Amino acid sequence: DQLKASLASEGLFDSAHKKSMPQAVNHVGVITSPTGAAVKDVLSVLKRRFPAIKASIFPTAVQGDQAAGQIVDAIAMANQHNQCDALIIGRGGGSLEDLWPFNEEAVARAIFSSQIPTISAVGHEIDFTIADFVADLRAPTPSAAAELISPDGSEMHAQFKGLEASLINTVHRRLQKYDQNVVNLHKRLRHPGRKLQEQAQHLDHLDIRLKRAVRSRIEQHQHQIILKRDRLLRQHPKSLLTEYGQKVKDAMGQLSKSVSQQLNAKMRHAEQTIHLLDAVSPLKILSRGFSVIRDDKNVVIKSVSSVSLGENLKGRVADGEIHFAVTKTTKNDRSEH
């Protein structure tokens, strides 16, 4: 207890001095008896949980008069080699006398001075030594120390599989989204000729609807006329027949005139719409002698400043394309290049 209090007063037990364990331990040093149960337990746990971790044994006595000095030498050797990510220092359970080397001051100071993070694993869960307080981490048993520094291989494999499936699903969804975007963009791209064709089809539909509406209106009026005629015939008086006959004749004349006027108006409107669409058609503009000039990247040329002498261009006219090279350019201000 006196030694423990002295070391505590020097700060050997302070958490501020304790080193953190690396997140991934690839190489672990085991300082223990090479023939004891502790080393077998550690190697068995590492093989079961994560076989990829390399283990180096630094053999030492773990009880008796020579044990403390050998433990100090083993810690120094491990630090000198500087190949391990962590050191497990410990042994299996035993009597207080058996565990006493881990209460020696020299062992405590060697653990404190180690540049490699240390795990004390001495005895059973109820056993505590000074080495437990000085080490960066304490494990109740050597097997527990091996579990602390080794990830669970099967659990990591399951996590990797889950991440792989999630990544595949994410990539699949992204590809589907990009494919749909391409399809949508393709649908939105329409050739001018196709647009004119759609307008012409729309006019055809309007013409059909107009003719159907006129025919339906005529049939309705004819039906009404027949009903009135039948009513007049049933009333039979000659004067009424003569009067209603004239009204029917007048109504038929007005109806015929009205229908003819409406039909003519609708047909004129349809013809005007067709002429208007034809006038603004790009193909119609080209047929009047105009052309559209593009460069080799299919970009429309809008100014002489955007072309260079010798550059290959192509001009779209009404019946095809003309390919030519620029030999001279002239701006509106008559400046030449």
Short mmCIF file of C-alpha atoms in Angstrom, two decimals:
data_model
loop_
_atom_site.label_atom_id
_atom_site.label_comp_id
_atom_site.label_asym_id
_atom_site.label_seq_id
_atom_site.Cartn_x
_atom_site.Cartn_y
_atom_site.Cartn_z
CA ASP A 1 0.00 0.00 0.00
CA GLN A 2 2.91 2.35 0.75
CA LEU A 3 4.40 1.73 -2.72
CA LYS A 4 0.99 2.16 -4.31
CA ALA A 5 0.48 5.49 -2.54
CA SER A 6 3.96 6.67 -3.54
CA LEU A 7 3.44 5.82 -7.20
CA ALA A 8 0.00 7.43 -7.16
CA SER A 9 1.49 10.64 -5.76
CA GLU A 10 3.96 10.69 -8.66
CA GLY A 11 1.03 10.51 -11.12
CA LEU A 12 1.71 7.03 -12.51
CA PHE A 13 -1.97 6.16 -12.14
CA ASP A 14 -3.35 9.42 -13.61
CA SER A 15 -5.66 9.01 -16.61
CA ALA A 16 -3.96 11.98 -18.28
CA HIS A 17 -0.88 9.79 -18.84
CA LYS A 18 -2.76 6.82 -20.26
CA LYS A 19 -2.42 6.18 -23.99
CA SER A 20 -5.42 5.35 -26.16
CA MET A 21 -5.66 2.01 -27.86
CA PRO A 22 -5.42 2.19 -31.68
CA GLN A 23 -8.70 1.66 -33.51
CA ALA A 24 -7.19 -1.17 -35.55
CA VAL A 25 -4.64 -3.47 -33.93
CA ASN A 26 -2.72 -5.41 -36.58
CA HIS A 27 0.13 -6.69 -34.38
CA VAL A 28 -0.08 -7.46 -30.65
CA GLY A 29 2.77 -8.34 -28.30
CA VAL A 30 2.06 -10.85 -25.50
CA ILE A 31 4.36 -10.63 -22.46
CA THR A 32 3.77 -13.78 -20.42
CA SER A 33 5.02 -17.30 -19.84
CA PRO A 34 5.34 -19.19 -23.14
CA THR A 35 4.09 -22.39 -21.48
CA GLY A 36 1.24 -21.03 -19.37
CA ALA A 37 -2.49 -21.12 -19.99
CA ALA A 38 -2.60 -17.33 -20.53
CA VAL A 39 -0.72 -17.38 -23.85
CA LYS A 40 -2.89 -20.24 -25.13
CA ASP A 41 -6.06 -18.37 -24.18
CA VAL A 42 -4.90 -15.17 -25.92
CA LEU A 43 -3.90 -16.94 -29.14
CA SER A 44 -7.13 -18.95 -29.17
CA VAL A 45 -9.30 -15.83 -28.83
CA LEU A 46 -7.37 -13.96 -31.54
CA LYS A 47 -7.66 -16.91 -33.93
CA ARG A 48 -11.39 -17.22 -33.31
CA ARG A 49 -12.27 -13.52 -33.53
CA PHE A 50 -9.81 -12.08 -36.05
CA PRO A 51 -7.11 -14.41 -37.45
CA ALA A 52 -5.46 -11.56 -39.38
CA ILE A 53 -3.98 -10.07 -36.18
CA LYS A 54 -0.33 -11.04 -35.81
CA ALA A 55 0.86 -12.02 -32.31
CA SER A 56 4.46 -11.92 -31.05
CA ILE A 57 5.34 -13.69 -27.79
CA PHE A 58 7.91 -12.04 -25.51
CA PRO A 59 8.62 -14.91 -23.10
CA THR A 60 9.16 -14.20 -19.42
CA ALA A 61 8.71 -15.80 -16.04
CA VAL A 62 5.51 -14.63 -14.35
CA GLN A 63 6.27 -15.73 -10.78
CA GLY A 64 9.33 -16.12 -8.59
CA ASP A 65 12.32 -13.90 -7.77
CA GLN A 66 13.46 -13.54 -11.40
CA ALA A 67 10.03 -12.69 -12.80
CA ALA A 68 9.99 -8.91 -12.22
CA GLY A 69 13.34 -8.37 -13.96
CA GLN A 70 12.35 -10.53 -16.92
CA ILE A 71 9.03 -8.69 -17.30
CA VAL A 72 10.90 -5.35 -17.34
CA ASP A 73 13.32 -6.71 -19.99
CA ALA A 74 10.44 -8.04 -22.13
CA ILE A 75 8.68 -4.65 -22.09
CA ALA A 76 11.93 -2.94 -23.07
CA MET A 77 12.52 -5.45 -25.90
CA ALA A 78 9.01 -4.95 -27.29
CA ASN A 79 9.50 -1.17 -27.31
CA GLN A 80 12.92 -1.55 -28.90
CA HIS A 81 11.50 -3.65 -31.75
CA ASN A 82 8.59 -1.15 -32.04
CA GLN A 83 6.51 -3.43 -34.26
CA CYS A 84 3.49 -4.01 -32.03
CA ASP A 85 0.38 -1.83 -31.85
CA ALA A 86 -0.41 -2.94 -28.26
CA LEU A 87 1.08 -5.07 -25.48
CA ILE A 88 -0.79 -7.58 -23.31
CA ILE A 89 1.06 -8.05 -20.01
CA GLY A 90 -0.29 -10.76 -17.74
CA ARG A 91 -0.76 -14.29 -16.54
CA GLY A 92 -3.45 -16.60 -15.22
CA GLY A 93 -4.78 -16.60 -11.69
CA GLY A 94 -2.80 -17.58 -8.63
CA SER A 95 -2.00 -16.76 -5.03
CA LEU A 96 -0.94 -13.30 -3.91
CA GLU A 97 2.63 -14.55 -3.80
CA ASP A 98 2.37 -15.86 -7.38
CA LEU A 99 1.05 -12.51 -8.62
CA TRP A 100 3.54 -10.43 -6.63
CA PRO A 101 5.97 -9.65 -9.53
CA PHE A 102 3.18 -7.46 -10.99
CA ASN A 103 3.23 -5.40 -7.77
CA GLU A 104 6.96 -4.62 -8.08
CA GLU A 105 8.00 -0.97 -8.57
CA ALA A 106 10.31 -1.82 -11.47
CA VAL A 107 7.47 -3.47 -13.38
CA ALA A 108 5.16 -0.51 -12.69
CA ARG A 109 7.73 2.01 -13.98
CA ALA A 110 8.47 -0.12 -17.06
CA ILE A 111 4.77 -0.22 -17.94
CA PHE A 112 4.45 3.54 -17.38
CA SER A 113 7.49 4.23 -19.61
CA SER A 114 6.28 2.02 -22.48
CA GLN A 115 5.67 3.93 -25.70
CA ILE A 116 3.35 1.16 -26.86
CA PRO A 117 -0.15 1.10 -25.28
CA THR A 118 -0.38 -1.59 -22.60
CA ILE A 119 -3.16 -3.85 -21.31
CA SER A 120 -2.74 -5.43 -17.89
CA ALA A 121 -4.36 -8.89 -17.65
CA VAL A 122 -3.24 -10.43 -14.38
CA GLY A 123 -5.11 -13.26 -12.65
CA HIS A 124 -8.88 -13.38 -12.40
CA GLU A 125 -11.51 -10.64 -12.19
CA ILE A 126 -11.13 -10.28 -8.41
CA ASP A 127 -7.33 -9.92 -8.56
CA PHE A 128 -5.87 -6.37 -8.69
CA THR A 129 -2.17 -5.51 -8.89
CA ILE A 130 -0.22 -2.27 -9.18
CA ALA A 131 0.30 -3.15 -12.85
CA ASP A 132 -3.47 -2.85 -13.35
CA PHE A 133 -3.43 0.77 -12.13
CA VAL A 134 -0.38 1.80 -14.20
CA ALA A 135 -1.36 0.14 -17.50
CA ASP A 136 -3.30 2.09 -20.11
CA LEU A 137 -6.12 -0.46 -19.93
CA ARG A 138 -7.02 -3.29 -17.53
CA ALA A 139 -8.66 -6.56 -18.53
CA PRO A 140 -9.98 -9.04 -15.94
CA THR A 141 -8.32 -11.99 -17.71
CA PRO A 142 -5.87 -12.58 -20.60
CA SER A 143 -8.78 -13.86 -22.73
CA ALA A 144 -10.70 -10.64 -22.04
CA ALA A 145 -7.64 -8.62 -23.06
CA ALA A 146 -7.52 -10.44 -26.40
CA GLU A 147 -11.22 -9.67 -26.96
CA LEU A 148 -10.67 -5.99 -26.14
CA ILE A 149 -8.12 -5.49 -28.92
CA SER A 150 -9.63 -7.77 -31.58
CA PRO A 151 -12.76 -7.03 -33.59
CA ASP A 152 -15.34 -9.75 -34.10
CA GLY A 153 -14.59 -11.07 -37.59
CA SER A 154 -18.05 -12.51 -38.20
CA GLU A 155 -19.69 -9.27 -37.07
CA MET A 156 -17.41 -7.22 -39.33
CA HIS A 157 -18.20 -9.57 -42.23
CA ALA A 158 -21.92 -9.05 -41.65
CA GLN A 159 -21.41 -5.28 -41.50
CA PHE A 160 -19.39 -5.32 -44.73
CA LYS A 161 -22.10 -7.39 -46.42
CA GLY A 162 -24.72 -4.90 -45.27
CA LEU A 163 -22.64 -1.97 -46.52
CA GLU A 164 -22.05 -3.76 -49.81
CA ALA A 165 -25.77 -4.38 -50.29
CA SER A 166 -26.55 -0.77 -49.38
CA LEU A 167 -23.94 0.51 -51.82
CA ILE A 168 -25.24 -1.72 -54.61
CA ASN A 169 -28.82 -0.55 -53.98
CA THR A 170 -27.70 3.09 -53.94
CA VAL A 171 -25.79 2.72 -57.22
CA HIS A 172 -28.74 0.84 -58.77
CA ARG A 173 -31.17 3.59 -57.75
CA ARG A 174 -28.83 6.27 -59.08
CA LEU A 175 -28.49 4.46 -62.41
CA GLN A 176 -32.26 4.06 -62.67
CA LYS A 177 -32.70 7.76 -61.93
CA TYR A 178 -30.12 8.75 -64.57
CA ASP A 179 -31.72 6.40 -67.11
CA GLN A 180 -35.12 7.95 -66.44
CA ASN A 181 -33.64 11.45 -66.79
CA VAL A 182 -32.16 10.49 -70.16
CA VAL A 183 -35.51 9.07 -71.29
CA ASN A 184 -37.34 12.22 -70.15
CA LEU A 185 -34.85 14.49 -71.92
CA HIS A 186 -35.14 12.39 -75.07
CA LYS A 187 -38.92 12.73 -74.97
CA ARG A 188 -38.64 16.51 -74.63
CA LEU A 189 -36.38 16.81 -77.70
CA ARG A 190 -38.64 17.25 -80.74
CA HIS A 191 -37.71 17.92 -84.36
CA PRO A 192 -39.36 21.05 -85.93
CA GLY A 193 -40.88 18.86 -88.63
CA ARG A 194 -42.42 16.64 -86.00
CA LYS A 195 -43.88 19.68 -84.25
CA LEU A 196 -45.47 20.84 -87.52
CA GLN A 197 -46.84 17.35 -88.04
CA GLU A 198 -48.38 17.43 -84.58
CA GLN A 199 -49.94 20.84 -85.32
CA ALA A 200 -51.34 19.50 -88.58
CA GLN A 201 -52.80 16.51 -86.75
CA HIS A 202 -54.32 18.87 -84.21
CA LEU A 203 -55.95 20.86 -87.02
CA ASP A 204 -57.30 17.64 -88.51
CA HIS A 205 -58.83 16.77 -85.14
CA LEU A 206 -60.37 20.25 -84.92
CA ASP A 207 -61.79 19.90 -88.44
CA ILE A 208 -63.34 16.53 -87.56
CA ARG A 209 -64.82 17.93 -84.34
CA LEU A 210 -66.21 20.94 -86.23
CA LYS A 211 -67.89 18.79 -88.85
CA ARG A 212 -69.34 16.54 -86.15
CA ALA A 213 -70.65 19.56 -84.25
CA VAL A 214 -72.28 21.04 -87.38
CA ARG A 215 -73.80 17.71 -88.35
CA SER A 216 -75.12 17.21 -84.82
CA ARG A 217 -76.61 20.71 -84.82
CA ILE A 218 -78.33 20.09 -88.15
CA GLU A 219 -79.71 16.78 -86.94
CA GLN A 220 -81.04 18.43 -83.78
CA HIS A 221 -82.82 21.14 -85.79
CA GLN A 222 -84.17 18.58 -88.22
CA HIS A 223 -85.53 16.58 -85.34
CA GLN A 224 -87.17 19.67 -83.86
CA ILE A 225 -88.68 20.51 -87.25
CA ILE A 226 -90.11 17.02 -87.59
CA LEU A 227 -91.63 17.28 -84.11
CA LYS A 228 -93.23 20.63 -84.96
CA ARG A 229 -94.48 19.33 -88.26
CA ASP A 230 -96.09 16.34 -86.58
CA ARG A 231 -97.68 18.64 -84.02
CA LEU A 232 -99.08 20.81 -86.79
CA LEU A 233 -100.45 17.83 -88.63
CA ARG A 234 -102.18 16.67 -85.50
CA GLN A 235 -103.83 20.12 -85.09
CA HIS A 236 -104.89 19.93 -88.80
CA PRO A 237 -106.65 23.34 -89.31
CA LYS A 238 -105.73 24.56 -92.75
CA SER A 239 -104.98 28.11 -91.70
CA LEU A 240 -102.65 26.92 -88.97
CA LEU A 241 -101.02 24.54 -91.38
CA THR A 242 -100.44 27.32 -93.87
CA GLU A 243 -99.08 29.67 -91.19
CA TYR A 244 -96.84 27.10 -89.57
CA GLY A 245 -95.78 25.87 -92.97
CA GLN A 246 -94.45 29.33 -93.80
CA LYS A 247 -92.72 29.53 -90.42
CA VAL A 248 -91.13 26.19 -91.03
CA LYS A 249 -90.00 27.30 -94.46
CA ASP A 250 -88.53 30.49 -93.00
CA ALA A 251 -86.88 28.58 -90.18
CA MET A 252 -85.38 26.14 -92.64
CA GLY A 253 -84.00 29.00 -94.69
CA GLN A 254 -82.52 30.74 -91.64
CA LEU A 255 -81.12 27.48 -90.36
CA SER A 256 -79.51 26.67 -93.68
CA LYS A 257 -78.05 30.16 -93.89
CA SER A 258 -76.80 30.08 -90.29
CA VAL A 259 -75.24 26.68 -90.67
CA SER A 260 -73.59 27.70 -93.93
CA GLN A 261 -72.19 30.88 -92.35
CA GLN A 262 -70.85 29.03 -89.31
CA LEU A 263 -69.29 26.33 -91.45
CA ASN A 264 -67.63 28.90 -93.73
CA ALA A 265 -66.29 30.83 -90.72
CA LYS A 266 -64.84 27.70 -89.15
CA MET A 267 -63.24 26.64 -92.43
CA ARG A 268 -61.70 30.13 -92.93
CA HIS A 269 -60.28 30.02 -89.39
CA ALA A 270 -58.80 26.59 -90.02
CA GLU A 271 -57.22 27.77 -93.30
CA GLN A 272 -55.76 30.87 -91.59
CA THR A 273 -54.24 28.69 -88.86
CA ILE A 274 -52.71 26.36 -91.44
CA HIS A 275 -51.25 29.32 -93.40
CA LEU A 276 -49.89 30.83 -90.17
CA LEU A 277 -48.17 27.58 -89.17
CA ASP A 278 -46.81 27.18 -92.68
CA ALA A 279 -45.44 30.75 -92.63
CA VAL A 280 -43.46 30.26 -89.42
CA SER A 281 -42.20 26.79 -90.35
CA PRO A 282 -38.35 26.61 -90.42
CA LEU A 283 -38.58 24.56 -93.62
CA LYS A 284 -40.75 27.27 -95.23
CA ILE A 285 -38.19 29.94 -94.31
CA LEU A 286 -35.43 27.84 -95.89
CA SER A 287 -37.51 27.42 -99.08
CA ARG A 288 -37.55 31.24 -99.49
CA GLY A 289 -33.79 31.28 -100.01
CA PHE A 290 -32.57 31.52 -96.44
CA SER A 291 -30.04 29.11 -94.89
CA VAL A 292 -28.76 28.16 -91.43
CA ILE A 293 -24.96 27.99 -91.04
CA ARG A 294 -23.37 25.76 -88.39
CA ASP A 295 -19.76 24.93 -87.42
CA ASP A 296 -18.28 21.43 -87.12
CA LYS A 297 -19.75 21.22 -83.59
CA ASN A 298 -23.24 21.87 -85.00
CA VAL A 299 -23.39 25.30 -83.29
CA VAL A 300 -25.38 27.93 -85.22
CA ILE A 301 -23.17 30.78 -86.53
CA LYS A 302 -24.75 34.14 -85.60
CA SER A 303 -21.83 36.53 -86.25
CA VAL A 304 -18.77 36.69 -88.50
CA SER A 305 -16.75 37.19 -85.32
CA SER A 306 -17.39 33.59 -84.29
CA VAL A 307 -15.66 32.04 -87.35
CA SER A 308 -12.04 31.90 -88.49
CA LEU A 309 -10.50 31.87 -91.93
CA GLY A 310 -10.16 28.34 -93.21
CA GLU A 311 -12.77 26.99 -90.78
CA ASN A 312 -15.06 24.32 -92.22
CA LEU A 313 -18.76 25.20 -92.03
CA LYS A 314 -22.00 23.71 -93.31
CA GLY A 315 -25.15 25.48 -94.46
CA ARG A 316 -28.65 23.99 -94.27
CA VAL A 317 -30.88 24.95 -97.20
CA ALA A 318 -34.34 23.76 -98.14
CA ASP A 319 -33.25 20.56 -99.92
CA GLY A 320 -30.00 19.60 -98.11
CA GLU A 321 -26.65 20.84 -96.73
CA ILE A 322 -23.72 22.70 -98.29
CA HIS A 323 -20.23 22.20 -96.82
CA PHE A 324 -17.64 24.97 -97.35
CA ALA A 325 -14.54 26.62 -95.86
CA VAL A 326 -14.28 30.30 -94.81
CA THR A 327 -12.05 32.27 -97.19
CA LYS A 328 -13.21 35.76 -96.29
CA THR A 329 -15.52 37.50 -93.79
CA THR A 330 -17.15 40.93 -94.11
CA LYS A 331 -18.95 42.78 -91.34
CA ASN A 332 -21.76 45.30 -91.90
CA ASP A 333 -19.23 48.12 -91.46
CA ARG A 334 -17.42 46.75 -94.55
CA SER A 335 -14.31 45.81 -92.49
CA GLU A 336 -12.66 42.68 -93.92
CA HIS A 337 -10.47 39.92 -92.49
#
